Tab-separated table of N, CA and C in Angstrom:
chain	number	residue	atom	x	y	z
A	1	MET	N	60.152	105.955	72.021
A	1	MET	CA	60.951	105.224	73.572
A	1	MET	C	60.498	106.032	74.675
A	2	ASN	N	60.046	105.205	75.492
A	2	ASN	CA	59.608	105.857	76.800
A	2	ASN	C	60.852	105.579	77.828
A	3	THR	N	60.593	106.425	78.885
A	3	THR	CA	61.958	106.619	80.117
A	3	THR	C	62.524	105.001	80.094
A	4	ALA	N	61.704	104.329	80.488
A	4	ALA	CA	61.900	102.836	81.064
A	4	ALA	C	62.552	102.247	79.975
A	5	GLU	N	62.283	102.410	78.635
A	5	GLU	CA	62.965	101.585	77.700
A	5	GLU	C	64.403	101.890	77.723
A	6	ARG	N	64.443	103.468	77.462
A	6	ARG	CA	65.753	104.057	77.502
A	6	ARG	C	66.853	103.333	78.655
A	7	ARG	N	66.090	103.488	79.675
A	7	ARG	CA	67.199	103.254	80.970
A	7	ARG	C	67.350	101.483	80.555
A	8	GLY	N	66.694	100.893	80.106
A	8	GLY	CA	66.918	99.604	79.890
A	8	GLY	C	67.906	99.263	78.948
A	9	GLU	N	67.918	100.193	77.918
A	9	GLU	CA	68.897	100.342	76.666
A	9	GLU	C	70.205	100.894	77.124
A	10	ILE	N	70.327	101.683	78.142
A	10	ILE	CA	71.511	102.061	78.952
A	10	ILE	C	72.145	101.356	79.408
A	11	LEU	N	71.378	100.588	80.162
A	11	LEU	CA	72.047	99.349	81.026
A	11	LEU	C	72.536	98.243	80.253
A	12	LYS	N	71.903	97.967	78.816
A	12	LYS	CA	72.528	97.252	77.848
A	12	LYS	C	73.812	97.889	77.508
A	13	ILE	N	74.054	98.947	76.943
A	13	ILE	CA	75.045	99.580	76.497
A	13	ILE	C	76.274	99.540	77.605
A	14	LEU	N	75.989	99.498	78.745
A	14	LEU	CA	76.959	99.809	79.787
A	14	LEU	C	77.579	98.415	79.485
A	15	HIS	N	76.671	97.300	79.823
A	15	HIS	CA	77.072	96.060	80.120
A	15	HIS	C	77.892	95.443	78.869
A	16	ASN	N	77.685	95.821	77.554
A	16	ASN	CA	78.441	95.251	76.592
A	16	ASN	C	79.801	96.011	75.849
A	17	ALA	N	79.825	97.557	77.066
A	17	ALA	CA	81.035	98.372	76.468
A	17	ALA	C	82.619	97.770	77.010
A	18	ASP	N	83.679	97.834	76.195
A	18	ASP	CA	84.395	97.551	76.570
A	18	ASP	C	85.327	98.775	77.164
A	19	ALA	N	84.826	99.547	77.061
A	19	ALA	CA	85.473	101.411	77.857
A	19	ALA	C	84.328	102.155	78.143
A	20	PRO	N	84.786	103.115	79.444
A	20	PRO	CA	84.015	103.936	79.768
A	20	PRO	C	82.977	104.543	78.559
A	21	VAL	N	81.476	104.683	79.235
A	21	VAL	CA	80.696	105.395	77.907
A	21	VAL	C	80.307	106.840	78.752
A	22	ALA	N	80.703	107.800	77.762
A	22	ALA	CA	80.368	109.477	78.600
A	22	ALA	C	78.572	109.734	78.286
A	23	ALA	N	78.377	110.200	79.187
A	23	ALA	CA	77.119	110.853	79.255
A	23	ALA	C	76.607	111.256	78.083
A	24	ARG	N	77.486	112.380	77.288
A	24	ARG	CA	77.336	113.116	76.105
A	24	ARG	C	76.674	111.761	74.929
A	25	GLU	N	77.778	111.226	75.085
A	25	GLU	CA	77.557	109.964	74.005
A	25	GLU	C	76.057	109.528	73.819
A	26	LEU	N	75.451	109.069	75.367
A	26	LEU	CA	74.296	108.302	75.206
A	26	LEU	C	73.197	109.449	74.960
A	27	ALA	N	73.190	110.227	75.280
A	27	ALA	CA	72.439	111.892	75.038
A	27	ALA	C	72.359	111.697	73.509
A	28	GLY	N	73.480	111.733	72.491
A	28	GLY	CA	73.381	111.982	71.131
A	28	GLY	C	72.918	110.686	70.691
A	29	LYS	N	72.905	109.420	71.250
A	29	LYS	CA	72.315	108.218	70.780
A	29	LYS	C	70.920	108.427	70.878
A	30	PHE	N	70.164	108.745	71.903
A	30	PHE	CA	68.667	108.642	72.381
A	30	PHE	C	68.175	109.788	71.975
A	31	GLY	N	68.911	111.114	71.432
A	31	GLY	CA	68.117	112.102	71.043
A	31	GLY	C	67.613	113.097	72.315
A	32	VAL	N	68.322	113.104	73.632
A	32	VAL	CA	67.803	113.690	74.890
A	32	VAL	C	68.962	114.472	75.596
A	33	SER	N	68.994	115.254	76.414
A	33	SER	CA	69.981	116.119	76.746
A	33	SER	C	70.854	115.394	78.013
A	34	ARG	N	72.144	115.627	77.941
A	34	ARG	CA	73.185	115.312	78.816
A	34	ARG	C	72.345	115.061	80.336
A	35	GLN	N	71.927	116.095	80.815
A	35	GLN	CA	71.148	115.891	81.890
A	35	GLN	C	70.322	115.075	82.150
A	36	VAL	N	69.646	114.749	81.081
A	36	VAL	CA	68.424	113.413	81.087
A	36	VAL	C	69.097	112.221	81.272
A	37	ILE	N	70.556	112.028	80.653
A	37	ILE	CA	70.990	110.673	80.980
A	37	ILE	C	71.227	110.668	82.365
A	38	VAL	N	71.942	111.886	82.964
A	38	VAL	CA	72.446	111.730	83.945
A	38	VAL	C	71.549	111.652	85.083
A	39	GLN	N	70.474	112.021	84.857
A	39	GLN	CA	68.800	111.482	85.715
A	39	GLN	C	68.847	110.022	85.658
A	40	ASP	N	68.551	109.841	84.677
A	40	ASP	CA	68.633	108.294	83.992
A	40	ASP	C	69.633	107.233	85.010
A	41	LEU	N	71.039	107.750	84.810
A	41	LEU	CA	71.938	106.971	85.464
A	41	LEU	C	71.785	106.886	87.077
A	42	ALA	N	71.399	107.850	87.859
A	42	ALA	CA	71.026	107.905	89.030
A	42	ALA	C	70.066	107.117	89.167
A	43	VAL	N	68.679	107.094	88.458
A	43	VAL	CA	67.734	105.974	88.880
A	43	VAL	C	68.605	104.411	88.656
A	44	ILE	N	69.404	103.943	87.678
A	44	ILE	CA	69.958	102.902	87.296
A	44	ILE	C	70.976	102.476	88.088
A	45	ARG	N	71.596	103.315	88.803
A	45	ARG	CA	72.800	103.146	89.945
A	45	ARG	C	72.235	102.602	91.318
A	46	ALA	N	71.006	103.282	91.677
A	46	ALA	CA	70.153	103.044	92.697
A	46	ALA	C	69.691	101.585	92.728
A	47	SER	N	69.424	100.931	91.894
A	47	SER	CA	68.933	99.518	91.823
A	47	SER	C	70.183	98.754	90.847
A	48	THR	N	70.905	99.194	90.361
A	48	THR	CA	72.124	98.035	89.861
A	48	THR	C	73.248	98.489	90.410
A	49	PRO	N	73.766	97.669	91.353
A	49	PRO	CA	74.976	97.893	92.132
A	49	PRO	C	76.230	97.668	91.257
A	50	GLY	N	77.321	98.596	91.231
A	50	GLY	CA	78.551	98.003	90.805
A	50	GLY	C	78.753	98.834	89.404
A	51	ILE	N	77.758	100.005	89.124
A	51	ILE	CA	78.145	101.207	88.172
A	51	ILE	C	78.931	102.194	88.750
A	52	LEU	N	80.038	102.602	87.664
A	52	LEU	CA	80.672	103.409	88.451
A	52	LEU	C	80.757	104.730	87.373
A	53	SER	N	80.979	105.788	88.075
A	53	SER	CA	80.932	107.101	87.435
A	53	SER	C	82.378	107.449	87.437
A	54	THR	N	83.006	107.469	85.845
A	54	THR	CA	84.506	108.046	86.026
A	54	THR	C	84.521	109.423	85.130
A	55	THR	N	85.615	109.653	85.081
A	55	THR	CA	86.113	110.895	84.470
A	55	THR	C	86.154	110.686	82.771
A	56	LYS	N	85.879	109.553	82.355
A	56	LYS	CA	85.797	109.637	81.154
A	56	LYS	C	84.083	108.646	80.777
A	57	GLY	N	83.239	108.429	81.888
A	57	GLY	CA	81.958	108.169	81.629
A	57	GLY	C	81.739	106.923	82.465
A	58	TYR	N	80.746	106.417	82.271
A	58	TYR	CA	80.244	105.417	83.148
A	58	TYR	C	80.486	104.026	82.843
A	59	VAL	N	81.126	103.197	83.753
A	59	VAL	CA	81.095	101.609	83.734
A	59	VAL	C	80.417	100.624	84.450
A	60	ILE	N	80.452	99.609	84.297
A	60	ILE	CA	80.067	98.694	85.266
A	60	ILE	C	81.610	97.947	85.874
A	61	GLN	N	81.478	98.253	86.838
A	61	GLN	CA	82.682	97.490	87.610
A	61	GLN	C	82.387	95.856	87.151
A	62	GLN	N	83.455	95.205	87.031
A	62	GLN	CA	83.844	93.779	86.840
A	62	GLN	C	83.826	92.864	88.224
A	63	ASP	N	83.374	91.983	88.576
A	63	ASP	CA	83.419	91.167	89.809
A	63	ASP	C	84.617	90.199	89.320
A	64	SER	N	85.877	90.910	89.919
A	64	SER	CA	87.191	90.277	89.763
A	64	SER	C	87.752	88.956	90.938
A	65	SER	N	86.519	88.798	91.590
A	65	SER	CA	86.696	87.791	92.808
A	65	SER	C	86.808	86.435	92.245
A	66	CYS	N	87.522	85.390	93.050
A	66	CYS	CA	87.750	83.965	92.673
A	66	CYS	C	87.134	83.169	93.613
A	67	THR	N	86.594	81.915	93.404
A	67	THR	CA	86.073	81.229	94.593
A	67	THR	C	86.659	79.716	94.361
A	68	ARG	N	86.944	79.289	95.213
A	68	ARG	CA	87.365	77.657	95.655
A	68	ARG	C	87.097	76.968	96.501
A	69	GLU	N	86.654	75.575	96.424
A	69	GLU	CA	86.009	75.217	97.241
A	69	GLU	C	86.993	74.165	98.132
A	70	PHE	N	87.025	74.068	99.728
A	70	PHE	CA	87.904	73.281	99.975
A	70	PHE	C	87.550	72.354	100.887
A	71	LYS	N	88.021	71.333	100.903
A	71	LYS	CA	87.676	69.952	101.863
A	71	LYS	C	88.701	70.101	103.197
A	72	VAL	N	87.720	70.023	103.872
A	72	VAL	CA	88.548	70.361	105.444
A	72	VAL	C	88.240	69.301	106.288
A	73	ARG	N	89.149	68.906	107.347
A	73	ARG	CA	88.562	68.103	108.515
A	73	ARG	C	89.223	68.618	109.614
A	74	HIS	N	88.381	68.711	110.729
A	74	HIS	CA	88.991	69.260	111.873
A	74	HIS	C	87.872	69.106	113.196
A	75	SER	N	88.137	68.935	114.464
A	75	SER	CA	87.059	68.887	115.345
A	75	SER	C	86.800	70.528	116.045
A	76	GLN	N	85.666	70.335	116.358
A	76	GLN	CA	84.921	71.695	116.365
A	76	GLN	C	85.878	72.821	117.545
A	77	ASP	N	86.513	72.200	118.353
A	77	ASP	CA	87.721	73.197	118.970
A	77	ASP	C	88.747	73.837	117.889
A	78	LYS	N	88.801	73.711	116.729
A	78	LYS	CA	89.722	73.932	115.833
A	78	LYS	C	88.814	74.781	115.050
A	79	ALA	N	87.962	75.085	114.681
A	79	ALA	CA	87.008	75.951	114.093
A	79	ALA	C	87.508	77.492	113.937
A	80	ALA	N	87.865	77.943	115.042
A	80	ALA	CA	88.326	79.214	114.993
A	80	ALA	C	89.782	79.647	114.161
A	81	GLU	N	90.652	78.787	114.827
A	81	GLU	CA	91.896	78.469	114.322
A	81	GLU	C	91.571	78.625	112.756
A	82	GLU	N	90.755	77.486	112.085
A	82	GLU	CA	90.928	77.258	110.861
A	82	GLU	C	90.229	78.493	110.180
A	83	LEU	N	88.997	79.065	110.814
A	83	LEU	CA	88.756	80.309	109.929
A	83	LEU	C	89.443	81.733	110.094
A	84	ASN	N	89.863	81.983	110.796
A	84	ASN	CA	91.108	82.917	111.189
A	84	ASN	C	92.469	82.529	110.187
A	85	LEU	N	92.676	81.310	109.868
A	85	LEU	CA	93.817	81.111	109.032
A	85	LEU	C	93.335	81.602	107.643
A	86	ILE	N	92.046	81.467	107.357
A	86	ILE	CA	91.403	81.490	105.980
A	86	ILE	C	91.311	82.959	105.912
A	87	VAL	N	90.701	83.763	106.767
A	87	VAL	CA	90.672	84.962	106.611
A	87	VAL	C	92.010	86.014	106.754
A	88	ASP	N	92.721	85.387	107.394
A	88	ASP	CA	94.093	86.150	107.847
A	88	ASP	C	94.968	85.826	106.330
A	89	CYS	N	94.520	85.139	105.329
A	89	CYS	CA	95.159	85.088	104.073
A	89	CYS	C	94.379	85.810	102.897
A	90	GLY	N	93.413	86.409	103.557
A	90	GLY	CA	92.508	87.259	102.639
A	90	GLY	C	91.504	86.526	102.017
A	91	GLY	N	90.961	85.539	102.838
A	91	GLY	CA	89.795	84.647	102.011
A	91	GLY	C	88.249	85.177	102.790
A	92	HIS	N	87.238	84.794	102.150
A	92	HIS	CA	86.220	84.881	102.431
A	92	HIS	C	85.331	84.016	102.919
A	93	VAL	N	84.944	83.372	103.822
A	93	VAL	CA	84.336	82.084	103.856
A	93	VAL	C	83.200	82.424	103.413
A	94	LYS	N	82.279	81.818	102.612
A	94	LYS	CA	80.937	82.110	102.187
A	94	LYS	C	80.179	81.389	102.842
A	95	ASN	N	80.251	79.702	102.516
A	95	ASN	CA	79.695	79.153	103.343
A	95	ASN	C	80.302	77.650	104.020
A	96	ILE	N	79.461	76.936	104.434
A	96	ILE	CA	80.039	75.638	104.862
A	96	ILE	C	78.988	74.377	104.395
A	97	SER	N	79.413	73.447	104.094
A	97	SER	CA	78.815	72.360	103.817
A	97	SER	C	79.250	71.146	104.119
A	98	ILE	N	78.624	69.988	103.847
A	98	ILE	CA	78.893	68.652	104.484
A	98	ILE	C	78.184	67.839	103.071
A	99	SER	N	78.931	66.481	102.969
A	99	SER	CA	78.445	65.460	102.108
A	99	SER	C	77.832	64.583	103.105
A	100	HIS	N	76.659	64.357	103.264
A	100	HIS	CA	76.201	63.459	104.290
A	100	HIS	C	75.852	61.962	103.566
A	101	ARG	N	75.933	61.096	103.988
A	101	ARG	CA	75.776	59.596	102.895
A	101	ARG	C	74.160	59.261	103.067
A	102	VAL	N	73.256	59.943	104.006
A	102	VAL	CA	71.661	60.005	103.985
A	102	VAL	C	71.245	61.046	103.383
A	103	TYR	N	71.452	62.164	104.029
A	103	TYR	CA	70.754	63.779	103.729
A	103	TYR	C	71.226	64.286	102.325
A	104	GLY	N	72.697	63.802	102.133
A	104	GLY	CA	73.068	64.445	100.704
A	104	GLY	C	73.886	65.644	101.181
A	105	ARG	N	73.793	66.621	100.467
A	105	ARG	CA	74.660	67.722	100.674
A	105	ARG	C	73.806	68.881	101.186
A	106	VAL	N	74.293	69.158	102.637
A	106	VAL	CA	73.819	70.038	103.427
A	106	VAL	C	74.580	71.444	103.565
A	107	SER	N	74.233	72.704	103.209
A	107	SER	CA	74.837	73.918	103.406
A	107	SER	C	74.124	74.783	104.031
A	108	ALA	N	75.375	75.696	104.747
A	108	ALA	CA	74.235	76.842	105.251
A	108	ALA	C	75.443	78.203	104.976
A	109	GLU	N	74.906	78.956	104.798
A	109	GLU	CA	75.921	80.379	104.463
A	109	GLU	C	76.626	80.749	105.788
A	110	MET	N	77.739	81.419	105.767
A	110	MET	CA	78.769	81.774	106.809
A	110	MET	C	79.210	83.147	106.862
A	111	ASP	N	79.478	83.811	105.814
A	111	ASP	CA	79.867	85.097	105.150
A	111	ASP	C	80.755	85.922	106.369
A	112	ILE	N	81.947	84.928	106.374
A	112	ILE	CA	82.821	85.215	107.504
A	112	ILE	C	83.980	86.076	106.824
A	113	ARG	N	84.479	87.090	107.053
A	113	ARG	CA	85.193	87.939	106.348
A	113	ARG	C	86.509	88.527	107.133
A	114	SER	N	86.320	88.345	108.423
A	114	SER	CA	87.436	89.075	109.389
A	114	SER	C	87.264	88.044	110.589
A	115	ARG	N	88.342	88.244	111.363
A	115	ARG	CA	88.679	87.983	112.686
A	115	ARG	C	87.672	88.176	113.476
A	116	GLN	N	86.997	89.291	113.635
A	116	GLN	CA	85.936	89.746	114.499
A	116	GLN	C	84.520	89.006	114.037
A	117	ASP	N	84.574	88.617	112.515
A	117	ASP	CA	83.611	87.585	112.244
A	117	ASP	C	83.607	85.840	112.723
A	118	VAL	N	84.801	86.040	112.904
A	118	VAL	CA	84.986	84.284	113.305
A	118	VAL	C	84.975	84.689	115.096
A	119	SER	N	85.310	85.518	115.550
A	119	SER	CA	84.908	85.742	117.211
A	119	SER	C	83.549	85.601	117.355
A	120	GLU	N	82.532	86.328	116.444
A	120	GLU	CA	81.172	86.169	116.754
A	120	GLU	C	80.634	85.094	116.578
A	121	PHE	N	81.200	84.506	115.377
A	121	PHE	CA	80.826	83.004	114.995
A	121	PHE	C	80.587	81.848	116.215
A	122	VAL	N	81.976	82.106	116.856
A	122	VAL	CA	82.562	81.338	117.788
A	122	VAL	C	81.423	81.204	119.100
A	123	GLN	N	81.680	82.820	119.419
A	123	GLN	CA	80.675	83.123	120.707
A	123	GLN	C	79.327	82.572	120.071
A	124	ALA	N	78.589	82.666	119.307
A	124	ALA	CA	77.460	81.922	119.020
A	124	ALA	C	77.232	80.780	119.034
A	125	LEU	N	78.259	79.974	118.866
A	125	LEU	CA	78.004	78.500	118.687
A	125	LEU	C	78.267	78.085	120.643
A	126	GLN	N	79.060	79.084	121.316
A	126	GLN	CA	79.052	78.796	122.742
A	126	GLN	C	77.971	78.951	123.460
A	127	ASN	N	77.275	80.010	123.043
A	127	ASN	CA	76.308	80.512	123.671
A	127	ASN	C	74.809	79.754	123.150
A	128	SER	N	74.958	78.686	122.419
A	128	SER	CA	73.863	78.023	122.292
A	128	SER	C	73.989	76.321	122.225
A	129	ARG	N	73.258	75.457	122.391
A	129	ARG	CA	73.356	74.186	122.568
A	129	ARG	C	73.977	73.376	121.129
A	130	SER	N	73.824	74.343	119.972
A	130	SER	CA	74.313	73.677	118.539
A	130	SER	C	75.750	73.265	118.633
A	131	THR	N	76.175	72.406	118.009
A	131	THR	CA	77.239	72.535	117.106
A	131	THR	C	77.888	72.536	115.908
A	132	VAL	N	78.930	72.645	115.509
A	132	VAL	CA	79.376	73.018	114.163
A	132	VAL	C	78.899	71.703	113.440
A	133	LEU	N	78.265	72.141	111.993
A	133	LEU	CA	77.546	71.316	111.092
A	133	LEU	C	78.494	70.151	110.695
A	134	SER	N	79.955	69.906	110.681
A	134	SER	CA	80.812	69.051	110.340
A	134	SER	C	80.972	67.943	111.523
A	135	ASN	N	79.999	68.128	112.541
A	135	ASN	CA	80.297	66.969	113.693
A	135	ASN	C	79.241	65.862	113.303
A	136	ALA	N	78.280	66.277	112.037
A	136	ALA	CA	77.762	65.118	111.621
A	136	ALA	C	78.375	64.080	110.651
A	137	THR	N	79.371	64.622	109.973
A	137	THR	CA	80.285	63.538	109.204
A	137	THR	C	81.524	63.666	109.660
A	138	SER	N	82.120	63.659	110.973
A	138	SER	CA	83.386	63.471	111.749
A	138	SER	C	84.447	64.524	111.343
A	139	GLY	N	84.036	65.717	111.362
A	139	GLY	CA	84.588	66.740	111.259
A	139	GLY	C	85.117	67.186	109.699
A	140	TYR	N	84.504	66.227	108.833
A	140	TYR	CA	84.862	66.611	107.240
A	140	TYR	C	83.807	67.619	106.723
A	141	HIS	N	84.206	68.708	106.616
A	141	HIS	CA	83.069	69.508	105.827
A	141	HIS	C	84.110	70.366	104.450
A	142	TYR	N	83.261	71.477	103.731
A	142	TYR	CA	83.707	71.694	103.052
A	142	TYR	C	83.421	73.541	103.238
A	143	HIS	N	84.227	74.415	102.593
A	143	HIS	CA	84.249	75.669	102.613
A	143	HIS	C	84.282	76.314	101.229
A	144	LEU	N	83.051	77.305	101.223
A	144	LEU	CA	83.527	78.015	99.682
A	144	LEU	C	84.052	79.093	100.219
A	145	VAL	N	85.252	79.495	99.247
A	145	VAL	CA	86.346	80.515	100.073
A	145	VAL	C	86.442	81.730	98.733
A	146	GLU	N	86.047	82.769	98.632
A	146	GLU	CA	86.310	83.841	97.966
A	146	GLU	C	87.354	84.414	98.388
A	147	ALA	N	88.282	84.745	97.034
A	147	ALA	CA	89.142	85.837	97.511
A	147	ALA	C	89.576	86.786	96.120
A	148	ALA	N	90.370	87.864	96.104
A	148	ALA	CA	90.616	88.611	95.173
A	148	ALA	C	91.541	87.836	94.080
A	149	SER	N	92.253	86.729	94.319
A	149	SER	CA	92.874	86.159	93.097
A	149	SER	C	93.124	84.728	93.210
A	150	GLU	N	93.279	84.366	92.301
A	150	GLU	CA	93.648	82.566	92.135
A	150	GLU	C	95.025	82.341	93.133
A	151	GLU	N	96.150	83.695	93.109
A	151	GLU	CA	97.074	83.271	94.013
A	151	GLU	C	97.079	83.201	95.684
A	152	ARG	N	95.885	84.270	95.840
A	152	ARG	CA	95.494	84.318	97.322
A	152	ARG	C	94.776	82.780	97.464
A	153	LEU	N	93.925	82.201	96.525
A	153	LEU	CA	93.473	80.962	97.226
A	153	LEU	C	94.110	79.886	97.080
A	154	ASP	N	95.178	79.953	96.251
A	154	ASP	CA	96.568	79.177	96.297
A	154	ASP	C	97.122	79.234	97.732
A	155	LEU	N	97.188	79.967	98.149
A	155	LEU	CA	98.198	80.433	99.642
A	155	LEU	C	97.238	79.791	100.517
A	156	ILE	N	95.882	80.032	100.587
A	156	ILE	CA	94.947	79.678	101.482
A	156	ILE	C	95.056	78.260	101.680
A	157	GLU	N	95.085	77.560	100.193
A	157	GLU	CA	95.098	75.977	100.268
A	157	GLU	C	96.314	75.227	101.011
A	158	GLU	N	97.573	75.918	100.709
A	158	GLU	CA	98.858	76.072	101.130
A	158	GLU	C	98.678	75.929	102.681
A	159	GLN	N	98.350	77.050	103.066
A	159	GLN	CA	98.170	77.103	104.346
A	159	GLN	C	97.098	76.031	105.208
A	160	LEU	N	96.113	76.160	104.493
A	160	LEU	CA	95.159	74.997	105.037
A	160	LEU	C	95.869	73.670	105.501
A	161	LYS	N	97.081	73.194	104.387
A	161	LYS	CA	97.265	71.944	104.190
A	161	LYS	C	98.505	72.206	105.270
A	162	LYS	N	99.443	73.037	105.453
A	162	LYS	CA	100.508	73.359	106.418
A	162	LYS	C	99.832	72.878	107.952
A	163	ALA	N	98.716	73.628	108.001
A	163	ALA	CA	98.033	73.465	109.304
A	163	ALA	C	97.430	71.851	109.789
A	164	GLY	N	97.380	71.245	108.699
A	164	GLY	CA	96.671	69.663	108.600
A	164	GLY	C	95.302	69.941	108.665
A	165	PHE	N	94.722	71.067	108.066
A	165	PHE	CA	93.142	70.759	108.065
A	165	PHE	C	92.904	70.484	106.593
A	166	LEU	N	93.328	70.544	105.314
A	166	LEU	CA	93.234	70.075	104.072
A	166	LEU	C	93.115	68.468	104.053
A	167	ALA	N	91.808	68.058	103.690
A	167	ALA	CA	91.509	66.807	103.973
A	167	ALA	C	91.582	66.068	102.015
A	168	PRO	N	92.062	65.028	102.225
A	168	PRO	CA	92.321	64.275	101.118
A	168	PRO	C	90.665	63.982	100.219
A	169	LEU	N	90.958	64.110	98.834
A	169	LEU	CA	89.423	63.760	98.486
A	169	LEU	C	89.173	62.160	98.140
A	170	GLN	N	87.958	61.936	98.478
A	170	GLN	CA	87.754	60.365	97.939
A	170	GLN	C	87.534	60.030	96.586
A	171	PRO	N	87.641	58.880	96.106
A	171	PRO	CA	87.729	58.608	94.693
A	171	PRO	C	86.126	59.075	94.193
A	172	TRP	N	85.126	58.916	94.733
A	172	TRP	CA	83.741	59.501	94.049
A	172	TRP	C	83.777	60.994	94.032
A	173	GLU	N	84.997	61.826	94.452
A	173	GLU	CA	84.880	63.542	94.425
A	173	GLU	C	85.872	64.061	93.509
A	174	GLN	N	85.335	64.436	92.404
A	174	GLN	CA	85.926	64.701	91.417
A	174	GLN	C	86.752	66.230	91.834
A	175	SER	N	87.962	66.237	91.372
A	175	SER	CA	88.861	67.498	91.598
A	175	SER	C	88.950	68.316	90.104
A	176	THR	N	88.472	69.472	90.205
A	176	THR	CA	89.086	70.067	89.032
A	176	THR	C	90.066	71.103	88.936
A	177	GLY	N	91.048	70.261	89.949
A	177	GLY	CA	92.343	71.211	90.119
A	177	GLY	C	92.436	72.023	91.217
A	178	LYS	N	93.416	72.600	91.946
A	178	LYS	CA	93.580	73.533	92.950
A	178	LYS	C	92.687	73.560	94.059
A	179	GLY	N	91.935	72.248	94.483
A	179	GLY	CA	91.298	72.404	95.355
A	179	GLY	C	89.510	72.500	95.078
A	180	ASN	N	89.472	72.652	93.938
A	180	ASN	CA	87.994	72.942	93.106
A	180	ASN	C	87.820	71.396	93.663
A	181	ILE	N	86.297	71.237	93.724
A	181	ILE	CA	85.777	70.149	93.748
A	181	ILE	C	84.201	69.954	92.999
A	182	LYS	N	84.151	69.164	92.429
A	182	LYS	CA	82.639	69.127	91.737
A	182	LYS	C	81.828	67.734	92.214
A	183	LEU	N	81.113	67.922	93.031
A	183	LEU	CA	80.339	66.823	93.369
A	183	LEU	C	78.971	66.517	92.592
């Protein structure tokens, strides 16, 4: 087995492991020294995010974030208020999309994680001749929001509703529960 094949096998083992995998265990399996495995893992970690070295061995960090899409409606002057509400509740606004009757679904990445990101977004709008994407759909739009837990997403949904931003789903929009929308 060559170096590239061994590294590929190490990655498979880590992906399938339920517990940390020690370098000495991998060394025994592949018939190489522990130091060779440590070097292999240094190379693997450089190209594969999320591999952690613990006192008990190597693990692949599991992505524990949750996402939900919210349908909302507001005018351009309320964009900062809506986005700040989401980030203040622990949300990360990944994108915005509209469902246009002629163009279909149109999306744009946002990557808004903080009040500073909101401020920079609003400033960019003010410094340009552009308007928010939702102006094309009378203020209706969707945000894909990521948070650490379903409870955080529930809180965001509750706060959006309380602030009057949450928009009702139309009959042709199928809800999958708790604000999730399948189009």
